[in-house]
Amino acid sequence: SSLRDRLPVQAPTLFEAKAAKNLTFEDIAKQLGRNEVAVAAIFYGQAQTTSEDAEKLADILGVDKSKLGMQLAGYPFRGQVMDMPPKEPLIYRLYEIVQNYGYAYKAILNEKFGDGIMSAISFSTKVEKETDKDGNNWAIITLRGKWLPFSRF
Amino acid sequence: SSLRDRLPVQAPTLFEAKAAKNLTFEDIAKQLGRNEVAVAAIFYGQAQTTSEDAEKLADILGVDKSKLGMQLAGYPFRGQVMDMPPKEPLIYRLYEIVQNYGYAYKAILNEKFGDGIMSAISFSTKVEKETDKDGNNWAIITLRGKWLPFSRF
Amino acid sequence: SSLRDRLPVQAPTLFEAKAAKNLTFEDIAKQLGRNEVAVAAIFYGQAQTTSEDAEKLADILGVDKSKLGMQLAGYPFRGQVMDMPPKEPLIYRLYEIVQNYGYAYKAILNEKFGDGIMSAISFSTKVEKETDKDGNNWAIITLRGKWLPFSRF
Amino acid sequence: SSLRDRLPVQAPTLFEAKAAKNLTFEDIAKQLGRNEVAVAAIFYGQAQTTSEDAEKLADILGVDKSKLGMQLAGYPFRGQVMDMPPKEPLIYRLYEIVQNYGYAYKAILNEKFGDGIMSAISFSTKVEKETDKDGNNWAIITLRGKWLPFSRF
Amino acid sequence: SSLRDRLPVQAPTLFEAKAAKNLTFEDIAKQLGRNEVAVAAIFYGQAQTTSEDAEKLADILGVDKSKLGMQLAGYPFRGQVMDMPPKEPLIYRLYEIVQNYGYAYKAILNEKFGDGIMSAISFSTKVEKETDKDGNNWAIITLRGKWLPFSRF
Amino acid sequence: SSLRDRLPVQAPTLFEAKAAKNLTFEDIAKQLGRNEVAVAAIFYGQAQTTSEDAEKLADILGVDKSKLGMQLAGYPFRGQVMDMPPKEPLIYRLYEIVQNYGYAYKAILNEKFGDGIMSAISFSTKVEKETDKDGNNWAIITLRGKWLPFSRF
Amino acid sequence: SSLRDRLPVQAPTLFEAKAAKNLTFEDIAKQLGRNEVAVAAIFYGQAQTTSEDAEKLADILGVDKSKLGMQLAGYPFRGQVMDMPPKEPLIYRLYEIVQNYGYAYKAILNEKFGDGIMSAISFSTKVEKETDKDGNNWAIITLRGKWLPFSRF
Amino acid sequence: SSLRDRLPVQAPTLFEAKAAKNLTFEDIAKQLGRNEVAVAAIFYGQAQTTSEDAEKLADILGVDKSKLGMQLAGYPFRGQVMDMPPKEPLIYRLYEIVQNYGYAYKAILNEKFGDGIMSAISFSTKVEKETDKDGNNWAIITLRGKWLPFSRF
Amino acid sequence: SSLRDRLPVQAPTLFEAKAAKNLTFEDIAKQLGRNEVAVAAIFYGQAQTTSEDAEKLADILGVDKSKLGMQLAGYPFRGQVMDMPPKEPLIYRLYEIVQNYGYAYKAILNEKFGDGIMSAISFSTKVEKETDKDGNNWAIITLRGKWLPFSRF
Amino acid sequence: SSLRDRLPVQAPTLFEAKAAKNLTFEDIAKQLGRNEVAVAAIFYGQAQTTSEDAEKLADILGVDKSKLGMQLAGYPFRGQVMDMPPKEPLIYRLYEIVQNYGYAYKAILNEKFGDGIMSAISFSTKVEKETDKDGNNWAIITLRGKWLPFSRF
C-alpha cells in the first residue's frame, strides 16, 4: 500500500499545520521540550505523546486541541509506515549500514558488554550537523540504548 | 544458507587466531591503528584492508603473512553475510530502529541539510559504553556520514 | 538450507551424548541448575552458557570438557536455526498464536502497563504439563518478560 | 494494505464506544464474563461471540444491539489483521520468542508429551502484571493449550 | 536447498531397501499394519514410528535394525521437506485446491460444525483408485480430522 | 489487500440475501441441485454458474435476476480471494496437510497410477460430518479428481 | 541453491556423454523417437522415461545401461530445477509472455472453449526455426494441451 | 491489490461495451484487423493501439471516440495486471510450463540458434482450437519471436 | 498497490497539463533548463524542484502556480513508485542488465577506482537516440556518478 | 546460497590465473579484443566465448587450453550469480537507479522511440573514468541497446 495509506490519522493535521505555520521540527521540538527526531516520529505515528504534549502541540501548531487530542490518544502502532527494505535512498543507507556492519556491531557490543542487546525501547537518538574545514557537511546520528543482558534461567 | 557458508575465506583464519591469542577487537584495533568496528568488519569481510593492514594483522595475530595476504587481497563483497530481516536479536534492534525512525530521520535530515542522503560510504562509526549513576550500562553507536546532496541535472 | 546446516557446532556433540546417556532435558536441567527450556536452547545454540555451565554439561553428558568448552565459547547467533514462517506444526501453532492474538496482547499490555514492550531478553519461560479430570493433557507455556517503557526523548 | 483496511467491520463501532465510555478491556471483560484478551480479540475480529455476548457487549458499550449483532454475526476470519513478520515492536518480541525458542519448546514438549502439538484452538491465554521488590514491572503471558497427539494411521 | 538436502537421514536407507526388495508402499503398509500414506510419510520423515514399527520395518526391508532404529528415533521435524508453493505439478494441484476452495471449505465447515477447525493432527488420510465405466481412472483422497471448536475464554 | 477488496462483485449481493433469508449453503445447494461446497465457491467467485444456475439462485435468494445474472456472467477469476500461505487457522490446516503429506501423496499416487497428476479441474469435492461413539465430531473432506497421465511426446 | 545442486542424478551422466559423443538433442530425439524438447526435459529431470527409453538412451549415448536405468527409474520431481522468477534472460522472456498476456490468453481461451484450462499434463510442445526473407531467424514454440472443462458438482 | 484496482482506465469502458454489444474478441479482432489475443491484450492494457485502432474500436463498440481515444493514448504499463505466481488455474498452467520446461526450451533454442533469446517484443502469438477424432478439444498456443543473438562486445 | 495509488500528488496535475499542451518532456526540459530524464523524474516524484523550477513549470504547463508550488514543496519520497522486480518490460531490461552485469561492473569499477561505489546521488543521467547506417535505432543511456571511496576508519 | 556456490566452473580457474599473472581486466580485454566488462562477465559466467576466445584466454592467462575450453563450452546460464535485491553496495546503487528512474527512462524512451524496449541482448556497455578539474573521479557507465518496437499483431 502507498505511504499515504499507511500514515496515522494525525499526520495530515500535523503536517499541514506545520507547513502553514512555516515551522521546522527543530522549532517545534524546542517549544515542546522534546528532541526533534521524537517530534518527527510523533508526526509519523512512531512515538507516543502525553496528553500534555498533545495540548502543547495543538498550541504550537494552532490546531484544535480536542481534535488533535483524540487523534493522538491511544498507543502508536509503530513500524506500519515503513515497507522493508526501504526504497527511499536516504533511509536505505541506514538499512545498508545495518546490513553491512550488523555482525561487526554484534561482535564489538558482545565484547564490551557480554551476551545481550542494545535496547531500541530504553533508547534515544539525535541528529547533528557538522561542517568540516573544507566546507563539507557531515550528518551524525547517535543511537543510545540501554544494555539489556539476556536473563539466565 | 547458513552463516558459516556466507563468511569470507579469511574468517576462520582470523577468528581462530584471535581466540588462540586471546585478543579483543579493541586490542587488535589499537595495534592496527583502526577502529574496533572496522576490525570486526574486516573479520566478517565487510571492510577492506590495505596490504600494510594485512601484514600488520598477520603480525598481531601470529598467522602466515602470505596466506592472510592472499585471503584479504581483492575487494570485499559486502552485505553477503547478512540475511535480512536479521534474525539475531541484537542486530534486529538496529533494523527496528531504521524501521521505526526511518521517516523521522529523513524529515530531520532533509530539514537540516536539504535534499540528499547521509553517505554510508564516506562514513565511519564507533561504539561506546557508558555507565550511568545507577550502574546501568548504555551502548552508544555513532554513525557519521558525509552529506551528499542530489545533483541537479 | 536444511535444519542440519543451520545447527550450531555443539549440536551433534550434545544431542549424541544425551541420546547415549539416555537423559532427558529435565534430567540435565536439574543437574545444571537451569530450566529445561534453557537447556534445550543451549543445544540449539539459542542460549549462552557460562564456562561453569559448559564444564558441568561436559560432566553430565560425559563429553570432552575442552572440546565442548570451545564449541560453547563465544556468543550465540540466535535465530539462525528457524526459518519463518515455521513449517513444523508444533512450532507453527505458537506462530499462529502471535498472528491471531498479537494485537489483542498489545491492547491489553498497553492498557495494563502503558507504552512499551515486554522484553524478550530480560525474559524467562517455562513449560508445564497438566492433566485434567477427564485425563486430557494440557501444555502450559509461561512467558515472563520485564516491562520496558519507551523512553521519552 | 494498512491496518485500518484489515480491521473487521465491528472494530470502529467497538473502539469508539469503548473510548466514549472510557472503559478498559478489563472492565468490559468482567461485565461480559470473559477474559480481557478474548475481549480485545473480539474487537480485532479474532474471536467469536455468541449472540448473548453480542447483546451484552451492546449493553456494556451502549451501542445499537441489532447493528452490533449483525456486525458480529458469522464466523471470524482470523489472522487477517496481522502482517507477518510483525512490525510493531511489542508484537515482534512475541514473534522473536517463537523464532528463538521454537525448537527448544518442541524438544521439551515432545519429551514431556510425546509426538503431537499444543493446540492453539482448544486454547486459552491470559496476561498478568507483576511488580518485583525493586519496583520493576513484569508481564506474564500464559498460553494453555490441549495436547493433541498425532493420530496413528 | 535441494530436495535431497532436506530429506531426513532415514530416507536413503529406506528408499534403497524398498527398491532393492521391489516392494510397493502398499506391500509395506499391509505388513506393517499402517496406511500406505503413513508409510510414505515415514520415508519422508513426516510421521513417527514406534520402536515396534521400526523393528518391523527393518524386517520387511531387510535392513539393519539398530541402524534404522537410531535413524527413526526421536520426533519428526515435519514440513522441512516441502518448499511452498510446491513446484511439483502433482503436489501443486492439492495446493491449488486449498487456494481455490479454502474459503468455501471454511464456510461449509463453520455452517456444519460452528467456530473451529478440522484438526490436521487428530487426522488420518487415505488414497483410493476408482475406474469409471469409460475406463477413466479417478484418484480419491480422503481427509478425516477431528473437529476442534475454539475454546471460549 | 483486504479480503473485502478481493471478493467478487456478486459476493455482497449473495451473502446479504442468504443472511436475510436465513438459508444455509446446504439449503441452497439442495434447491440448486449442486454440492454445498460448489455453492459456497460461487459466493466467493471460485466456481462458474450457468445462466440457469444464476436464475435459480436469484429465485432461491429473492434477488434481482438481471442484476445477479450480470454479476455472475463471464468466467470466474479463481484464486484471487486467497493470500497464501493462508492466515485463517481452518484453512491453514488444509495447507499444512499439503505441506506435510505432499510428497507422501505423490509417492502413493505415482505407485497406484504411474506418472501423472490428480486433476483439480475434472474434480469434485464434498464435506461430511461424522460423530463417533464418544460424541466427538469428525470432518471428512473428499477430493475426487480424474487421473491425468503425462503425455509422451 | 545453485543450479548444479538442483539437477537430478542423471544429469551429469547424460550431459557428459552427449558432449563426448558430440550429439545434439535433435540427433538423440530422432534415434529415441521422441521430441527434442522432451529429450532435454529428460536430461533436466522434467520428463519420465520408460525402461525402454532408458535402454535406448544408454545405447545412443554409450553409457552403462544398468547405471542409467537406476538413475532414471522412479518418477520425476518436476519443477525443482527452476527458481522463479527465472533469472536466465531466455527463460525470463517466456515468463514475461505469461505475465503480459496471461489474462488475454484466459479471455480468448474461455471465449473459445468455455470455463476450463489448457492442460499442462495432457500436453506436448515443440520448437521450430524459421528464417524470413530478410534472413532474420524466428523461434516458434507451440504449446498444445487438452482442454479440460471444470467439472460441475 | 485486487485485479480491479490493477486494470487500466479503459478496461471498464471496453468490457462493458463488448458485453452490451454481445461481441466476441474474435468478432472485434476481425473488424479491427488484429489478432484476438492482441485485442484482449488491449482490453487489459497490455498492448498499444494506434489512434486509428482507437477510432475503429470506438466504432465497433459504439463508445465515445474522444473518451476512448484519451483512455488509450500514451504507452501501456505492461505487466501491472498480473500478480506472479498467477493464482488463476488457467494462467498458472502456462506458468507451470515455463517452470517445468524452461531449461529444456533453453537447451533446444541454444542448440538451434546459438547464444541469444527469443524476443517477447518482436513477437506475436495466437490461439487455436482443434478437435480430435474422439471429440476431445485441444488448445494450441503459438509463440513466435524473433531470435536475438547476444551482441559480442 | 496499483501504480496510480503510488504516484505523488503532483502527477495528475502535471501529466494532464502536459497532454493538454501537447508538450514533450524534451520541450519542457529545454524551457526549464534541466535534462528531460530529470523532468520525467519530477513528474513521477523522483526528483526535487527548486521553487524557481516549480514556478517555471507552472508557466510552461499553464497550471496554477500556488497549487503546483504546494504539490512540489517538500522533499521527494523516492522509490515509492516502483515495485521490484519491475514488471514493465522496458524497465525490466534495465533491471536485467544489473542482474547480469552487476558483478562485472563491480570488478571493472574496483579495478579502475579502488574500493568504493559510483554514487547514485552525485549523479546525472541522459538518454540519447542513435540511428545506424542500416536504419536501426539504438538507445544510449549514460549513467555518470561521482566515485566515492570507502572511508578508512 | 553463497556467492561461491553460484559461480560457474570456470571462475576459480580464471580468477586464480589472473591473480597469478597480475593482469587487469583491461589488460586481458586488450589482448582478447573485447571490452573489459565483457571479459569480467566471462569470468562470472555471464557472457559467452567463442572457441577462439577460449583459446586466446588460455594463452593470455597461461592455463590449460583443453580444460578451459571444456569449462567455457556450452551456453552461459546468465543471472545465476546475483541475488536480487543486490546486497553489495556498489551493485545496489545501480539497482537503485533503476528503482528511482525506471519510470522516467520509460517516459523518455517512449517519447523518443515509441512503444518498445531497449534491448539488453543486442546490447553493449562500457565503463569509463573521468577526473574533473577539482580532482574528483567520476564513473561513467554507458548502456547501448538496440531499440525493439513491439510487433503489431
PDB file of C-alpha atoms in Angstrom, chain C residues 3 16 37 42 53 69-70 77 79 94 109 114 126 136 138 144 146:
ATOM      1  CA  LEU C   3      17.922 -27.648   9.588  1.00  0.00           C
ATOM      2  CA  GLU C  16      24.542 -37.626  20.611  1.00  0.00           C
ATOM      3  CA  VAL C  37      13.812 -24.862  28.025  1.00  0.00           C
ATOM      4  CA  ILE C  42      21.706 -24.291  24.562  1.00  0.00           C
ATOM      5  CA  ASP C  53      27.825 -24.329  32.706  1.00  0.00           C
ATOM      6  CA  GLY C  69      34.205 -25.596  26.097  1.00  0.00           C
ATOM      7  CA  MET C  70      35.497 -24.400  22.758  1.00  0.00           C
ATOM      8  CA  PHE C  77      23.971 -16.273  16.917  1.00  0.00           C
ATOM      9  CA  GLY C  79      17.541 -17.095  15.445  1.00  0.00           C
ATOM     10  CA  LEU C  94       2.953 -20.772  18.548  1.00  0.00           C
ATOM     11  CA  LEU C 109      -0.400  -4.888  27.704  1.00  0.00           C
ATOM     12  CA  GLY C 114       1.348   1.956  29.198  1.00  0.00           C
ATOM     13  CA  LYS C 126       8.883 -22.492  31.282  1.00  0.00           C
ATOM     14  CA  ASN C 136      -6.733 -34.802  28.900  1.00  0.00           C
ATOM     15  CA  TRP C 138      -2.672 -29.634  28.642  1.00  0.00           C
ATOM     16  CA  ARG C 144       7.685 -13.730  31.700  1.00  0.00           C
ATOM     17  CA  LYS C 146      10.360  -7.299  32.102  1.00  0.00           C
TER      18      LYS C 146
END
